PDB file of C-alpha atoms in Angstrom:
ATOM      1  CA  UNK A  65      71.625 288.368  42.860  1.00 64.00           C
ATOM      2  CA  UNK A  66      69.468 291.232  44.644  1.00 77.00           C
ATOM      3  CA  UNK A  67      68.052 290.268  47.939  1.00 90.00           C
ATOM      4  CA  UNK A  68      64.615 290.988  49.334  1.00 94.00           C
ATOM      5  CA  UNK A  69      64.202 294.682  49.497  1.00 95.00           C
ATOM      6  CA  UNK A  70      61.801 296.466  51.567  1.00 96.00           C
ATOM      7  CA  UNK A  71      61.133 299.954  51.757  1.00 95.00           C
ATOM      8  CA  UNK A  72      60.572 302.340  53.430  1.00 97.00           C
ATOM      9  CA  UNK A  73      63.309 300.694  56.228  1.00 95.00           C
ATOM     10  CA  UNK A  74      61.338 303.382  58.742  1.00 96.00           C
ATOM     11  CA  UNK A  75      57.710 304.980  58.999  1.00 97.00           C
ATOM     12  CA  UNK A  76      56.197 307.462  61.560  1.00 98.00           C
ATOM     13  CA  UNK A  77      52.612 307.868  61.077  1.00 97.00           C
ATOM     14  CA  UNK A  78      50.150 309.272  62.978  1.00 97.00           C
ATOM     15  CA  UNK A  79      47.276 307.359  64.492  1.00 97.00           C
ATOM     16  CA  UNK A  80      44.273 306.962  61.874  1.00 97.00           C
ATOM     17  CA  UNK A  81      46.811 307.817  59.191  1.00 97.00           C
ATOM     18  CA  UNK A  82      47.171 304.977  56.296  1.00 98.00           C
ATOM     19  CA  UNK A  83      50.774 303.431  55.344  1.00 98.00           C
ATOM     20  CA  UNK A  84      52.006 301.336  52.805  1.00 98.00           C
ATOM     21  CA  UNK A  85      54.740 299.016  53.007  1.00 98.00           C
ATOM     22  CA  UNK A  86      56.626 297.798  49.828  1.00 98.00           C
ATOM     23  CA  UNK A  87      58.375 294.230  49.686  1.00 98.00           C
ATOM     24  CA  UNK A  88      60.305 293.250  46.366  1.00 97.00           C
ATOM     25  CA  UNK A  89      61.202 289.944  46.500  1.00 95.00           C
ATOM     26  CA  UNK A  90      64.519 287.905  44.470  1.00 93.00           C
ATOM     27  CA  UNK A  91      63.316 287.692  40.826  1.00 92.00           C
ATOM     28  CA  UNK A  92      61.909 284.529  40.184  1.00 89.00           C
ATOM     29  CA  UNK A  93      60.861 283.720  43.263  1.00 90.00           C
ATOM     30  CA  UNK A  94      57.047 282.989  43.240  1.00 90.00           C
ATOM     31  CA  UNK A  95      56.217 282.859  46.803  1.00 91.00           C
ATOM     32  CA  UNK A  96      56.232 285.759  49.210  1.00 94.00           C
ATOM     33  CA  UNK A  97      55.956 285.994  53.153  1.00 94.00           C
ATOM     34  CA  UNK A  98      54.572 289.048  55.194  1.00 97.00           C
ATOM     35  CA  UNK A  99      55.578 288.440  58.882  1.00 97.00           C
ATOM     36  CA  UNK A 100      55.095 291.188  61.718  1.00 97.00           C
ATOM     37  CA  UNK A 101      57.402 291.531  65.253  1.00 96.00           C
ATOM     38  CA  UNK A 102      55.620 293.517  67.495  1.00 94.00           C
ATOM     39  CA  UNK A 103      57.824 294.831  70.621  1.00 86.00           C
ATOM     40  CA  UNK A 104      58.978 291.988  72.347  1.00 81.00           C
ATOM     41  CA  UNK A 105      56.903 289.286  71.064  1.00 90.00           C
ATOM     42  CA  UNK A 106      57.950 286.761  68.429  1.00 94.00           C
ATOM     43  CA  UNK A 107      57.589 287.199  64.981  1.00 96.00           C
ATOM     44  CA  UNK A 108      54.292 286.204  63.773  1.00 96.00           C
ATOM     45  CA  UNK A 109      53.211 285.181  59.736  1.00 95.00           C
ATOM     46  CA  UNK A 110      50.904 287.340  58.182  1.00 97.00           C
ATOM     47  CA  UNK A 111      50.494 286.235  55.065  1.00 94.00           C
ATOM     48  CA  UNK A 112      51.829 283.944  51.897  1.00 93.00           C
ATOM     49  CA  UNK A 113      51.329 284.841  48.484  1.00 93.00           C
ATOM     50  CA  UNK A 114      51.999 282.040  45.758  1.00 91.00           C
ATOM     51  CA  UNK A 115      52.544 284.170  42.372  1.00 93.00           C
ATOM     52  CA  UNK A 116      49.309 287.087  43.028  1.00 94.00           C
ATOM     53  CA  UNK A 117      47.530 285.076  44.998  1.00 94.00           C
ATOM     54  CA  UNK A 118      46.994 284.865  48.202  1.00 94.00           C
ATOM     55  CA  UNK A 119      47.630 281.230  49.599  1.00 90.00           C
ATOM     56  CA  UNK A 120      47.337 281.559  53.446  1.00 91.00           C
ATOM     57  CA  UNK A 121      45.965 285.051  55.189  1.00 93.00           C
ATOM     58  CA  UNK A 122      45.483 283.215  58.090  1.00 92.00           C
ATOM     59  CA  UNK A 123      47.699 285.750  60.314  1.00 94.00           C
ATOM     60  CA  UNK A 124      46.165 288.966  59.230  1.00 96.00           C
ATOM     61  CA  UNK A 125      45.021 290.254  62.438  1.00 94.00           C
ATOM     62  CA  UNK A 126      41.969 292.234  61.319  1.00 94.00           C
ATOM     63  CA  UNK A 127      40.713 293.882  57.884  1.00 95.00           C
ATOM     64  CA  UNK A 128      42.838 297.551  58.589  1.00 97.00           C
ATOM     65  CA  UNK A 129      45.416 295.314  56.962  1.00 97.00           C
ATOM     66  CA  UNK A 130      45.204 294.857  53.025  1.00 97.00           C
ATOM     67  CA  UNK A 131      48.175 293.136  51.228  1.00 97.00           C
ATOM     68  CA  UNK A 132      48.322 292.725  46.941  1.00 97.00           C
ATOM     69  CA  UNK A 133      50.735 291.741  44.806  1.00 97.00           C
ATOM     70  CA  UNK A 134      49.831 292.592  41.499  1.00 86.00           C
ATOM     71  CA  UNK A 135      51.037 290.536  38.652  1.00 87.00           C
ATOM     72  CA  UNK A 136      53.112 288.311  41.129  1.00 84.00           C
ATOM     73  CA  UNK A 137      55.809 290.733  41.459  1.00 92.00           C
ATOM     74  CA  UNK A 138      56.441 293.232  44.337  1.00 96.00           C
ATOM     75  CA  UNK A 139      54.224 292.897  47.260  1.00 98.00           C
ATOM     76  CA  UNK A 140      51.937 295.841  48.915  1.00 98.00           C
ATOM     77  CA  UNK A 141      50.960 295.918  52.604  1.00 98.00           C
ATOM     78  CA  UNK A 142      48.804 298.486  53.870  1.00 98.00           C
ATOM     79  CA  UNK A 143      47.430 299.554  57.304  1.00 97.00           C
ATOM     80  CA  UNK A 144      44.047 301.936  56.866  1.00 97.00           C
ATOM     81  CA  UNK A 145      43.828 303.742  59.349  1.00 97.00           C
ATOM     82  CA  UNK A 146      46.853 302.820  61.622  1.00 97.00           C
ATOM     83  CA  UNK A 147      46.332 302.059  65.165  1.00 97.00           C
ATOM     84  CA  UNK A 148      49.264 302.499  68.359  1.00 96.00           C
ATOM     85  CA  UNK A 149      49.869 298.358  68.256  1.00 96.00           C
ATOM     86  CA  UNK A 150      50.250 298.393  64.586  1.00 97.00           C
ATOM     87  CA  UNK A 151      53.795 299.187  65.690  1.00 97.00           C
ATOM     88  CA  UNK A 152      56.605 297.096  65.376  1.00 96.00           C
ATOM     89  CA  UNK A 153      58.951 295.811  62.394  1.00 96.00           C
ATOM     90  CA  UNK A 154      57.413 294.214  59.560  1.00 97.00           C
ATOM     91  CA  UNK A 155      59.170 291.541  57.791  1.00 96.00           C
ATOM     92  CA  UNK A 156      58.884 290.538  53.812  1.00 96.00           C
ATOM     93  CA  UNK A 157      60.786 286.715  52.960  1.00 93.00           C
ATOM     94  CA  UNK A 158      60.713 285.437  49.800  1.00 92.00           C
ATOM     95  CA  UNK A 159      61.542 281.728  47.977  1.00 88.00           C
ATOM     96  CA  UNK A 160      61.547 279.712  44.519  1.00 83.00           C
ATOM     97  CA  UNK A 161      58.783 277.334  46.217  1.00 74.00           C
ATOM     98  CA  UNK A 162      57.236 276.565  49.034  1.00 64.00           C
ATOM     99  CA  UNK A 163      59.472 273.731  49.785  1.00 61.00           C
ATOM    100  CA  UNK A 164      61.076 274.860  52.752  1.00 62.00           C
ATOM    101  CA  UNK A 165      64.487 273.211  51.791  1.00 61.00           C
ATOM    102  CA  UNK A 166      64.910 275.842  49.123  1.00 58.00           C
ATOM    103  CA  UNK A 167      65.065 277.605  52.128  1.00 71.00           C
ATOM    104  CA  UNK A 168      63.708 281.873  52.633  1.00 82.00           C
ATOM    105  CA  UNK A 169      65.566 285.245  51.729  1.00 88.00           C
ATOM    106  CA  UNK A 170      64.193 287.899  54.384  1.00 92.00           C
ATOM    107  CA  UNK A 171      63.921 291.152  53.414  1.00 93.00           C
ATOM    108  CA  UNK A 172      65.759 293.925  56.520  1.00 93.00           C
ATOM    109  CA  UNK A 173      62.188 294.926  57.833  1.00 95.00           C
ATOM    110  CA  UNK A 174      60.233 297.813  57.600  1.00 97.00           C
ATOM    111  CA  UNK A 175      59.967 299.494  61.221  1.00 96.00           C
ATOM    112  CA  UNK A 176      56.660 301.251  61.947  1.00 97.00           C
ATOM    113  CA  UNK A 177      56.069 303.286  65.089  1.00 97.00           C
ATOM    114  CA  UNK A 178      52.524 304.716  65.060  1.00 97.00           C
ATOM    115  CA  UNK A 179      52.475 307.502  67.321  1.00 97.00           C
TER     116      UNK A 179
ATOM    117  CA  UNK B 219      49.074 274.275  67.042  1.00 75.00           C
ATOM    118  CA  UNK B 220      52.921 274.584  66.657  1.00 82.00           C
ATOM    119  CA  UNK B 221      54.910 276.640  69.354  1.00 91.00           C
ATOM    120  CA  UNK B 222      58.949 277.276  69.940  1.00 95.00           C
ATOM    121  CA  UNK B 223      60.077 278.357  72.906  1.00 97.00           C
ATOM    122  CA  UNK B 224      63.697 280.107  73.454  1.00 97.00           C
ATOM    123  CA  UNK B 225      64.266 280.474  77.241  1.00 96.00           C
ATOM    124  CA  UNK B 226      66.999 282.941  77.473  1.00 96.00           C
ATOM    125  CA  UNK B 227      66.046 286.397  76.357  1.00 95.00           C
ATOM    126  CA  UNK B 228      69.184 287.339  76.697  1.00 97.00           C
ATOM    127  CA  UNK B 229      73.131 285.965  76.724  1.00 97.00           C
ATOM    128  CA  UNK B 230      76.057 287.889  77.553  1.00 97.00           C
ATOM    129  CA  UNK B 231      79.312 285.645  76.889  1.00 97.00           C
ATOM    130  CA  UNK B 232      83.274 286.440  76.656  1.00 97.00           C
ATOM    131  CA  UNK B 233      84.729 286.204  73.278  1.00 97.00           C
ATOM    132  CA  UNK B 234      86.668 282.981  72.586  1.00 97.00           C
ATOM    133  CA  UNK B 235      84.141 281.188  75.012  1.00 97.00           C
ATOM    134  CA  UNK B 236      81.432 278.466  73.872  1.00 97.00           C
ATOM    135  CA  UNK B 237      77.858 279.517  73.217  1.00 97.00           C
ATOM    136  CA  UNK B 238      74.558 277.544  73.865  1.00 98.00           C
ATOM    137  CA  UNK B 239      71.514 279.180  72.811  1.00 98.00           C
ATOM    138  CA  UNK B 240      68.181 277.027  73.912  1.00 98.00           C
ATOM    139  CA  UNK B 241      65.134 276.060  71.737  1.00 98.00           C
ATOM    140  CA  UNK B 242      62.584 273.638  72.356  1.00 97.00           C
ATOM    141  CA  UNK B 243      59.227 272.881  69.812  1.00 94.00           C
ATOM    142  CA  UNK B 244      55.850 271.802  70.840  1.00 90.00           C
ATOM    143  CA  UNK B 245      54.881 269.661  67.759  1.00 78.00           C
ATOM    144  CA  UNK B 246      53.163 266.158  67.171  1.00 71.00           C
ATOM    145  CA  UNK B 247      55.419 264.884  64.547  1.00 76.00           C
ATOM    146  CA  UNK B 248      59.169 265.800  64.008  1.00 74.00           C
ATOM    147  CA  UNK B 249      59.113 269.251  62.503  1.00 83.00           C
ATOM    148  CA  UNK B 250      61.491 271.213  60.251  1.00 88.00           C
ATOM    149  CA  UNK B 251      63.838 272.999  62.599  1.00 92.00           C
ATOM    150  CA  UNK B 252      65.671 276.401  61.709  1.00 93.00           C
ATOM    151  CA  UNK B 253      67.704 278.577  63.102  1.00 96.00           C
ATOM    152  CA  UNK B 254      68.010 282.490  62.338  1.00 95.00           C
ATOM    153  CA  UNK B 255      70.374 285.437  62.940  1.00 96.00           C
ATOM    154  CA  UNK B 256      69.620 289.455  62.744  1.00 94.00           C
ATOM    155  CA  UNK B 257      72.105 291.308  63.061  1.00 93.00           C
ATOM    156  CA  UNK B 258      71.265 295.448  63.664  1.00 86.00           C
ATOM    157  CA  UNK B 259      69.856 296.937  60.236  1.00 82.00           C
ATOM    158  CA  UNK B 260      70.300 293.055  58.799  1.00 86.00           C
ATOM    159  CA  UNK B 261      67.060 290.628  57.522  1.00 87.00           C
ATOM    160  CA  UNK B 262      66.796 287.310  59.051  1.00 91.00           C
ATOM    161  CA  UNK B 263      69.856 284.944  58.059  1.00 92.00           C
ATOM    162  CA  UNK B 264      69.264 281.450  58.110  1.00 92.00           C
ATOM    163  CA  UNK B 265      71.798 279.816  60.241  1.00 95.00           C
ATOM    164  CA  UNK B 266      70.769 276.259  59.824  1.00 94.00           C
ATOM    165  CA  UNK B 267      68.526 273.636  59.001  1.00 91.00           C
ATOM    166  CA  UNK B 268      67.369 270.156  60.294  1.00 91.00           C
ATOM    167  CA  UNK B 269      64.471 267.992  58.315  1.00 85.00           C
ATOM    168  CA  UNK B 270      65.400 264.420  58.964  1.00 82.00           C
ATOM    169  CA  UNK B 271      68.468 262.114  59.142  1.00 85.00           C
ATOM    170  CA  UNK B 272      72.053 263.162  60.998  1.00 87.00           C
ATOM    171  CA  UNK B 273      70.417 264.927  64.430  1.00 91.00           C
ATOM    172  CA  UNK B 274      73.998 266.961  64.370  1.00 96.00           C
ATOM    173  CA  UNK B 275      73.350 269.651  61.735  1.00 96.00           C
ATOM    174  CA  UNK B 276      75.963 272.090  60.437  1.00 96.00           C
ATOM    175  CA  UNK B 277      75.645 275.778  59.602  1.00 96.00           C
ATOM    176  CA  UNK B 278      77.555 278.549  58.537  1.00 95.00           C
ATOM    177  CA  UNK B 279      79.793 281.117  60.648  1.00 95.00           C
ATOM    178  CA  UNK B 280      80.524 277.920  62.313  1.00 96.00           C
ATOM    179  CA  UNK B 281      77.190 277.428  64.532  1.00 98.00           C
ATOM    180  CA  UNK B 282      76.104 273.651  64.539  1.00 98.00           C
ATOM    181  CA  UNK B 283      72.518 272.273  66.243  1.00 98.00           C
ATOM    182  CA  UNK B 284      71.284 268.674  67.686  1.00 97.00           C
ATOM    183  CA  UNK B 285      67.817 267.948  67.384  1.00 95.00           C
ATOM    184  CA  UNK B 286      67.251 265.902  70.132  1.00 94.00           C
ATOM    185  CA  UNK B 287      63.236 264.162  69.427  1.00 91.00           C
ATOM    186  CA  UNK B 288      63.066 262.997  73.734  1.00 91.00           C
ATOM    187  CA  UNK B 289      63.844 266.690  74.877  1.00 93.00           C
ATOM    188  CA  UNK B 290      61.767 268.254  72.014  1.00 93.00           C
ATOM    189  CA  UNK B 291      64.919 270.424  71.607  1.00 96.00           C
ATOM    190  CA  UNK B 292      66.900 271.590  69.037  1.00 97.00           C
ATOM    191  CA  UNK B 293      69.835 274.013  70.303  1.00 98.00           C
ATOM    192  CA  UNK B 294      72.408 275.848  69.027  1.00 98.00           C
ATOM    193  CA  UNK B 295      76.431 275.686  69.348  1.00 98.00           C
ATOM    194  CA  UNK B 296      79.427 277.137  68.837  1.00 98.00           C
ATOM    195  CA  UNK B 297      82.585 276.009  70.597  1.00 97.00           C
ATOM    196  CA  UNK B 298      84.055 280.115  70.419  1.00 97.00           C
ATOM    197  CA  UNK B 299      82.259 282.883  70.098  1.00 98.00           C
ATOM    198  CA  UNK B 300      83.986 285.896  68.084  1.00 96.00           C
ATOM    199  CA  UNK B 301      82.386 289.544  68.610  1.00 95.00           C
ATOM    200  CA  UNK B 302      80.748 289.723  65.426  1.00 95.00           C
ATOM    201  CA  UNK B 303      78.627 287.249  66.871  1.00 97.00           C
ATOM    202  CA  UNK B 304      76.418 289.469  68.516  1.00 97.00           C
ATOM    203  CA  UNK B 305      73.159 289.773  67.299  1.00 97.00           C
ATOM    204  CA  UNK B 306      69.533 288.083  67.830  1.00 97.00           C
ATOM    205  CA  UNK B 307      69.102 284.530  67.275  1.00 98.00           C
ATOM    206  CA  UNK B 308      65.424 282.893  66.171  1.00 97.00           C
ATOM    207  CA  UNK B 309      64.357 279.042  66.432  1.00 97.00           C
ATOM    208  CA  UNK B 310      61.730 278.475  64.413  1.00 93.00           C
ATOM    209  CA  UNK B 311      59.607 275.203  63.051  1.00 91.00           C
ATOM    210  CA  UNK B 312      57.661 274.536  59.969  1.00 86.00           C
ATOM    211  CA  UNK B 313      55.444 271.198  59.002  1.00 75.00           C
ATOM    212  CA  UNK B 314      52.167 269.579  58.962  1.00 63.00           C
ATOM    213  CA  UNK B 315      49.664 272.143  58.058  1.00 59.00           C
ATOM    214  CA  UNK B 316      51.582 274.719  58.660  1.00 56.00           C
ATOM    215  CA  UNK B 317      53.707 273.764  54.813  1.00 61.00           C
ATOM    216  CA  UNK B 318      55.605 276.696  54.084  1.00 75.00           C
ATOM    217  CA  UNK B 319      54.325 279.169  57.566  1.00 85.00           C
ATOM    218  CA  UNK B 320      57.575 279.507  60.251  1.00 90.00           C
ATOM    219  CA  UNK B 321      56.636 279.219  63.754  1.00 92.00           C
ATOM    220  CA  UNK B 322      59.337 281.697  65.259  1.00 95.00           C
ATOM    221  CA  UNK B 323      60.331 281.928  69.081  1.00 96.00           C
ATOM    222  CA  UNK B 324      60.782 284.824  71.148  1.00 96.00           C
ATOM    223  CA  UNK B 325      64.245 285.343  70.169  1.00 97.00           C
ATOM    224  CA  UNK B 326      67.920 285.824  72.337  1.00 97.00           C
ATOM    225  CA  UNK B 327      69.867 288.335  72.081  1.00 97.00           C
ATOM    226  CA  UNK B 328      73.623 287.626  72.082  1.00 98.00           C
ATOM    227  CA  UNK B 329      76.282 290.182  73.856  1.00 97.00           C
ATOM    228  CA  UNK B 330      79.568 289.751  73.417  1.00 97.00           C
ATOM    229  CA  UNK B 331      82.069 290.639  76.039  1.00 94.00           C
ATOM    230  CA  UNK B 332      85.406 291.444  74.678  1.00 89.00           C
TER     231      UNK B 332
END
């Protein structure tokens, strides 16, 4: 089966600029993770989407930071207008429920520098 | 609030010698207990698992971990390393009200000395 794909793998932006990540999780799988590692500090949850909606947004760290999944599919995440600690890799996991035995499929990461 | 804590940001070994990488949780209850790999350009790989019962868990590439509850630690082993080995390695912890949220820790990186 396809994994977790996230594109792009690598974005430059410029300060202010907007970005959109993309995160298309295993078919089937009904829950979807956003997680963010800034430069050396630990990875940190963003988000959890059951189906298209949003379960727990308790990590978003402020409202520059809009994430959708429309019709419970692939997942958006986008940063409007960037800002220079915005930067760092940013992580997409999904899994058939949230019962952790079934265990999470993380996508390779989306890198983000934000010059 | 849940927090993991690896010690050693970074691990250089020989290959063919034994590896210990260090985690320890700060949790009320007993937690679910993970371990994760990344190697360069790779996604997280989970290594392992622990969520109750044998405290000696096995995972693949041949890593095992022992939850210990009295040291609040949870560490992973492998008796010989190979070079392929080298990558980052994440503890993390799930439970309580955190259902289906990992708590990661910093991370250690692995070298491997030929």
């Amino acid at each position: 089966e396809a994994g977790v794909t996230q594109f792009p793998s690598h974005s430059v932006i410029e300060k202010g600029q907007t970005v959109t990540l993309r995160c298309d999780p295993i078919s089937g799988h009904d829950n979807l993770y956003w997680y963010r590692r800034v430069m050396g500090k630990e990875i940190k949850f963003l988000l959890h989407f059951v189906k298209e909606s949003k379960q727990d947004e308790s990590g978003m760290p402020n409202n520059r930071f809009l994430a959708e999944r429309t019709g419970g599919t692939y997942s958006t995440l986008k940063v409007q207008p960037a800002e220079l600690e915005d930067s760092g890799v940013y992580f997409c996991a999904s899994s058939q429920a949230a019962y952790l035995n079934y265990g999470y499929t993380f996508g390779s990461g989306t890198r983000l520098t934000v010059v | 609030a849940q927090s993991v804590t690896q010690p050693d940001i970074h691990i250089t070994v020989s290959e063919g010698a034994s590896l210990e990488l260090r985690c320890n949780y700060s949790y009320g209850a007993t937690p679910y207990l993970f371990w994760y790999v990344q190697s360069p350009g790779q996604g997280l790989q989970l290594l392992l698992k622990y969520f109750s019962g044998d405290t000696l868990v096995q995972g693949i590439k041949g890593f095992e971990a022992e939850f210990k509850r009295s040291q609040s630690s949870f560490n992973l082993r492998k008796p010989s390393v190979h070079w392929s080995d080298a990558a980052e390695y994440f503890c993390a912890s799930a439970g309580g009200t955190s259902y289906g949220k990992l708590t990661f820790g910093q991370g250690t990186i692995l070298t491997v000395h030929p």
